[in-house]
Amino acid sequence: MLWIAFAGVLALGLGAGGMSLASGMVDQAIAFTWPSAGAALAIALLIPAARRE
């Protein structure tokens, strides 16, 4: 279940960043991509803890 959240958060952030980058808005692309990558990393760190339960 956490893998779906991981993939979804990362895909949404990268998609929004890609659309902003395609529009020429580099600062917004960075602003959209980094938080999603951080959230995806946090979810990835939770996956081993969820398997232990």
PDB file of N, CA and C in Angstrom:
ATOM      1  N   MET A   1       0.817  -1.196   0.000  1.00  0.00           N
ATOM      2  CA  MET A   1       0.000   0.000   0.000  1.00  0.00           C
ATOM      3  C   MET A   1       0.863   1.263   0.000  1.00  0.00           C
ATOM      4  N   LEU A   2       1.956   1.230   0.765  1.00  0.00           N
ATOM      5  CA  LEU A   2       2.827   2.404   0.783  1.00  0.00           C
ATOM      6  C   LEU A   2       3.536   2.607  -0.549  1.00  0.00           C
ATOM      7  N   TRP A   3       3.756   1.521  -1.290  1.00  0.00           N
ATOM      8  CA  TRP A   3       4.387   1.668  -2.606  1.00  0.00           C
ATOM      9  C   TRP A   3       3.500   2.470  -3.545  1.00  0.00           C
ATOM     10  N   ILE A   4       2.188   2.289  -3.431  1.00  0.00           N
ATOM     11  CA  ILE A   4       1.257   3.048  -4.272  1.00  0.00           C
ATOM     12  C   ILE A   4       1.316   4.529  -3.905  1.00  0.00           C
ATOM     13  N   ALA A   5       1.359   4.819  -2.615  1.00  0.00           N
ATOM     14  CA  ALA A   5       1.479   6.211  -2.175  1.00  0.00           C
ATOM     15  C   ALA A   5       2.804   6.805  -2.629  1.00  0.00           C
ATOM     16  N   PHE A   6       3.877   6.028  -2.513  1.00  0.00           N
ATOM     17  CA  PHE A   6       5.207   6.466  -2.953  1.00  0.00           C
ATOM     18  C   PHE A   6       5.184   6.832  -4.434  1.00  0.00           C
ATOM     19  N   ALA A   7       4.662   5.929  -5.247  1.00  0.00           N
ATOM     20  CA  ALA A   7       4.631   6.169  -6.690  1.00  0.00           C
ATOM     21  C   ALA A   7       3.710   7.327  -7.046  1.00  0.00           C
ATOM     22  N   GLY A   8       2.579   7.426  -6.363  1.00  0.00           N
ATOM     23  CA  GLY A   8       1.632   8.498  -6.654  1.00  0.00           C
ATOM     24  C   GLY A   8       2.169   9.875  -6.321  1.00  0.00           C
ATOM     25  N   VAL A   9       2.760  10.006  -5.153  1.00  0.00           N
ATOM     26  CA  VAL A   9       3.320  11.304  -4.743  1.00  0.00           C
ATOM     27  C   VAL A   9       4.444  11.718  -5.676  1.00  0.00           C
ATOM     28  N   LEU A  10       5.312  10.778  -5.986  1.00  0.00           N
ATOM     29  CA  LEU A  10       6.434  11.096  -6.862  1.00  0.00           C
ATOM     30  C   LEU A  10       5.960  11.436  -8.274  1.00  0.00           C
ATOM     31  N   ALA A  11       4.986  10.685  -8.788  1.00  0.00           N
ATOM     32  CA  ALA A  11       4.479  10.948 -10.135  1.00  0.00           C
ATOM     33  C   ALA A  11       3.783  12.302 -10.221  1.00  0.00           C
ATOM     34  N   LEU A  12       3.005  12.643  -9.201  1.00  0.00           N
ATOM     35  CA  LEU A  12       2.331  13.945  -9.221  1.00  0.00           C
ATOM     36  C   LEU A  12       3.331  15.093  -9.191  1.00  0.00           C
ATOM     37  N   GLY A  13       4.324  14.986  -8.340  1.00  0.00           N
ATOM     38  CA  GLY A  13       5.326  16.049  -8.246  1.00  0.00           C
ATOM     39  C   GLY A  13       6.156  16.176  -9.502  1.00  0.00           C
ATOM     40  N   LEU A  14       6.593  15.037 -10.033  1.00  0.00           N
ATOM     41  CA  LEU A  14       7.390  15.092 -11.258  1.00  0.00           C
ATOM     42  C   LEU A  14       6.555  15.543 -12.450  1.00  0.00           C
ATOM     43  N   GLY A  15       5.286  15.164 -12.477  1.00  0.00           N
ATOM     44  CA  GLY A  15       4.405  15.615 -13.552  1.00  0.00           C
ATOM     45  C   GLY A  15       4.176  17.116 -13.508  1.00  0.00           C
ATOM     46  N   ALA A  16       3.907  17.632 -12.308  1.00  0.00           N
ATOM     47  CA  ALA A  16       3.713  19.078 -12.165  1.00  0.00           C
ATOM     48  C   ALA A  16       5.000  19.827 -12.478  1.00  0.00           C
ATOM     49  N   GLY A  17       6.130  19.283 -12.032  1.00  0.00           N
ATOM     50  CA  GLY A  17       7.415  19.910 -12.340  1.00  0.00           C
ATOM     51  C   GLY A  17       7.722  19.884 -13.820  1.00  0.00           C
ATOM     52  N   GLY A  18       7.406  18.783 -14.458  1.00  0.00           N
ATOM     53  CA  GLY A  18       7.637  18.673 -15.901  1.00  0.00           C
ATOM     54  C   GLY A  18       6.783  19.635 -16.701  1.00  0.00           C
ATOM     55  N   MET A  19       5.531  19.797 -16.299  1.00  0.00           N
ATOM     56  CA  MET A  19       4.661  20.740 -17.011  1.00  0.00           C
ATOM     57  C   MET A  19       5.137  22.175 -16.807  1.00  0.00           C
ATOM     58  N   SER A  20       5.592  22.493 -15.606  1.00  0.00           N
ATOM     59  CA  SER A  20       6.117  23.836 -15.352  1.00  0.00           C
ATOM     60  C   SER A  20       7.394  24.074 -16.141  1.00  0.00           C
ATOM     61  N   LEU A  21       8.240  23.062 -16.206  1.00  0.00           N
ATOM     62  CA  LEU A  21       9.485  23.191 -16.956  1.00  0.00           C
ATOM     63  C   LEU A  21       9.207  23.349 -18.446  1.00  0.00           C
ATOM     64  N   ALA A  22       8.206  22.640 -18.951  1.00  0.00           N
ATOM     65  CA  ALA A  22       7.842  22.765 -20.360  1.00  0.00           C
ATOM     66  C   ALA A  22       7.295  24.153 -20.675  1.00  0.00           C
ATOM     67  N   SER A  23       6.688  24.789 -19.682  1.00  0.00           N
ATOM     68  CA  SER A  23       6.164  26.143 -19.870  1.00  0.00           C
ATOM     69  C   SER A  23       7.238  27.205 -19.696  1.00  0.00           C
ATOM     70  N   GLY A  24       8.439  26.795 -19.318  1.00  0.00           N
ATOM     71  CA  GLY A  24       9.531  27.738 -19.156  1.00  0.00           C
ATOM     72  C   GLY A  24       9.661  28.309 -17.762  1.00  0.00           C
ATOM     73  N   MET A  25       8.934  27.749 -16.814  1.00  0.00           N
ATOM     74  CA  MET A  25       8.981  28.258 -15.440  1.00  0.00           C
ATOM     75  C   MET A  25       9.862  27.339 -14.595  1.00  0.00           C
ATOM     76  N   VAL A  26      11.162  27.581 -14.653  1.00  0.00           N
ATOM     77  CA  VAL A  26      12.126  26.710 -13.983  1.00  0.00           C
ATOM     78  C   VAL A  26      11.967  26.777 -12.468  1.00  0.00           C
ATOM     79  N   ASP A  27      11.733  27.967 -11.927  1.00  0.00           N
ATOM     80  CA  ASP A  27      11.616  28.094 -10.472  1.00  0.00           C
ATOM     81  C   ASP A  27      10.409  27.336  -9.933  1.00  0.00           C
ATOM     82  N   GLN A  28       9.297  27.358 -10.662  1.00  0.00           N
ATOM     83  CA  GLN A  28       8.128  26.595 -10.229  1.00  0.00           C
ATOM     84  C   GLN A  28       8.351  25.102 -10.399  1.00  0.00           C
ATOM     85  N   ALA A  29       9.095  24.704 -11.419  1.00  0.00           N
ATOM     86  CA  ALA A  29       9.399  23.286 -11.608  1.00  0.00           C
ATOM     87  C   ALA A  29      10.193  22.758 -10.427  1.00  0.00           C
ATOM     88  N   ILE A  30      11.157  23.541  -9.971  1.00  0.00           N
ATOM     89  CA  ILE A  30      11.943  23.134  -8.802  1.00  0.00           C
ATOM     90  C   ILE A  30      11.060  23.120  -7.560  1.00  0.00           C
ATOM     91  N   ALA A  31      10.205  24.126  -7.424  1.00  0.00           N
ATOM     92  CA  ALA A  31       9.337  24.218  -6.250  1.00  0.00           C
ATOM     93  C   ALA A  31       8.340  23.070  -6.179  1.00  0.00           C
ATOM     94  N   PHE A  32       7.904  22.544  -7.311  1.00  0.00           N
ATOM     95  CA  PHE A  32       6.967  21.420  -7.309  1.00  0.00           C
ATOM     96  C   PHE A  32       7.667  20.084  -7.126  1.00  0.00           C
ATOM     97  N   THR A  33       8.861  19.946  -7.661  1.00  0.00           N
ATOM     98  CA  THR A  33       9.529  18.647  -7.685  1.00  0.00           C
ATOM     99  C   THR A  33      10.168  18.289  -6.351  1.00  0.00           C
ATOM    100  N   TRP A  34      10.853  19.221  -5.699  1.00  0.00           N
ATOM    101  CA  TRP A  34      11.571  18.882  -4.466  1.00  0.00           C
ATOM    102  C   TRP A  34      10.667  18.412  -3.335  1.00  0.00           C
ATOM    103  N   PRO A  35       9.536  19.079  -3.064  1.00  0.00           N
ATOM    104  CA  PRO A  35       8.686  18.564  -1.976  1.00  0.00           C
ATOM    105  C   PRO A  35       8.138  17.170  -2.251  1.00  0.00           C
ATOM    106  N   SER A  36       7.808  16.891  -3.508  1.00  0.00           N
ATOM    107  CA  SER A  36       7.301  15.549  -3.813  1.00  0.00           C
ATOM    108  C   SER A  36       8.393  14.506  -3.664  1.00  0.00           C
ATOM    109  N   ALA A  37       9.617  14.858  -4.030  1.00  0.00           N
ATOM    110  CA  ALA A  37      10.726  13.919  -3.848  1.00  0.00           C
ATOM    111  C   ALA A  37      10.987  13.693  -2.360  1.00  0.00           C
ATOM    112  N   GLY A  38      10.871  14.729  -1.558  1.00  0.00           N
ATOM    113  CA  GLY A  38      11.042  14.580  -0.113  1.00  0.00           C
ATOM    114  C   GLY A  38       9.943  13.741   0.516  1.00  0.00           C
ATOM    115  N   ALA A  39       8.709  13.964   0.080  1.00  0.00           N
ATOM    116  CA  ALA A  39       7.598  13.163   0.601  1.00  0.00           C
ATOM    117  C   ALA A  39       7.734  11.706   0.174  1.00  0.00           C
ATOM    118  N   ALA A  40       8.161  11.483  -1.061  1.00  0.00           N
ATOM    119  CA  ALA A  40       8.367  10.113  -1.527  1.00  0.00           C
ATOM    120  C   ALA A  40       9.488   9.439  -0.745  1.00  0.00           C
ATOM    121  N   LEU A  41      10.532  10.179  -0.413  1.00  0.00           N
ATOM    122  CA  LEU A  41      11.615   9.618   0.394  1.00  0.00           C
ATOM    123  C   LEU A  41      11.125   9.272   1.796  1.00  0.00           C
ATOM    124  N   ALA A  42      10.296  10.130   2.373  1.00  0.00           N
ATOM    125  CA  ALA A  42       9.744   9.844   3.701  1.00  0.00           C
ATOM    126  C   ALA A  42       8.873   8.591   3.673  1.00  0.00           C
ATOM    127  N   ILE A  43       8.076   8.432   2.632  1.00  0.00           N
ATOM    128  CA  ILE A  43       7.249   7.231   2.503  1.00  0.00           C
ATOM    129  C   ILE A  43       8.128   6.006   2.307  1.00  0.00           C
ATOM    130  N   ALA A  44       9.190   6.150   1.520  1.00  0.00           N
ATOM    131  CA  ALA A  44      10.098   5.020   1.301  1.00  0.00           C
ATOM    132  C   ALA A  44      10.774   4.600   2.599  1.00  0.00           C
ATOM    133  N   LEU A  45      11.054   5.545   3.480  1.00  0.00           N
ATOM    134  CA  LEU A  45      11.651   5.203   4.766  1.00  0.00           C
ATOM    135  C   LEU A  45      10.655   4.519   5.698  1.00  0.00           C
ATOM    136  N   LEU A  46       9.367   4.732   5.484  1.00  0.00           N
ATOM    137  CA  LEU A  46       8.346   4.090   6.306  1.00  0.00           C
ATOM    138  C   LEU A  46       8.073   2.650   5.888  1.00  0.00           C
ATOM    139  N   ILE A  47       8.438   2.281   4.682  1.00  0.00           N
ATOM    140  CA  ILE A  47       8.100   0.951   4.170  1.00  0.00           C
ATOM    141  C   ILE A  47       8.697  -0.169   5.022  1.00  0.00           C
ATOM    142  N   PRO A  48       9.974  -0.126   5.422  1.00  0.00           N
ATOM    143  CA  PRO A  48      10.477  -1.211   6.277  1.00  0.00           C
ATOM    144  C   PRO A  48       9.763  -1.288   7.634  1.00  0.00           C
ATOM    145  N   ALA A  49       9.376  -0.151   8.193  1.00  0.00           N
ATOM    146  CA  ALA A  49       8.664  -0.151   9.471  1.00  0.00           C
ATOM    147  C   ALA A  49       7.278  -0.762   9.321  1.00  0.00           C
ATOM    148  N   ALA A  50       6.638  -0.543   8.190  1.00  0.00           N
ATOM    149  CA  ALA A  50       5.308  -1.099   7.963  1.00  0.00           C
ATOM    150  C   ALA A  50       5.370  -2.612   7.772  1.00  0.00           C
ATOM    151  N   ARG A  51       6.449  -3.119   7.253  1.00  0.00           N
ATOM    152  CA  ARG A  51       6.577  -4.561   7.046  1.00  0.00           C
ATOM    153  C   ARG A  51       6.763  -5.311   8.358  1.00  0.00           C
ATOM    154  N   ARG A  52       7.292  -4.650   9.371  1.00  0.00           N
ATOM    155  CA  ARG A  52       7.518  -5.303  10.662  1.00  0.00           C
ATOM    156  C   ARG A  52       6.232  -5.508  11.438  1.00  0.00           C
ATOM    157  N   GLU A  53       5.236  -4.700  11.163  1.00  0.00           N
ATOM    158  CA  GLU A  53       3.985  -4.787  11.933  1.00  0.00           C
ATOM    159  C   GLU A  53       3.123  -5.928  11.485  1.00  0.00           C
TER     160      GLU A  53
END
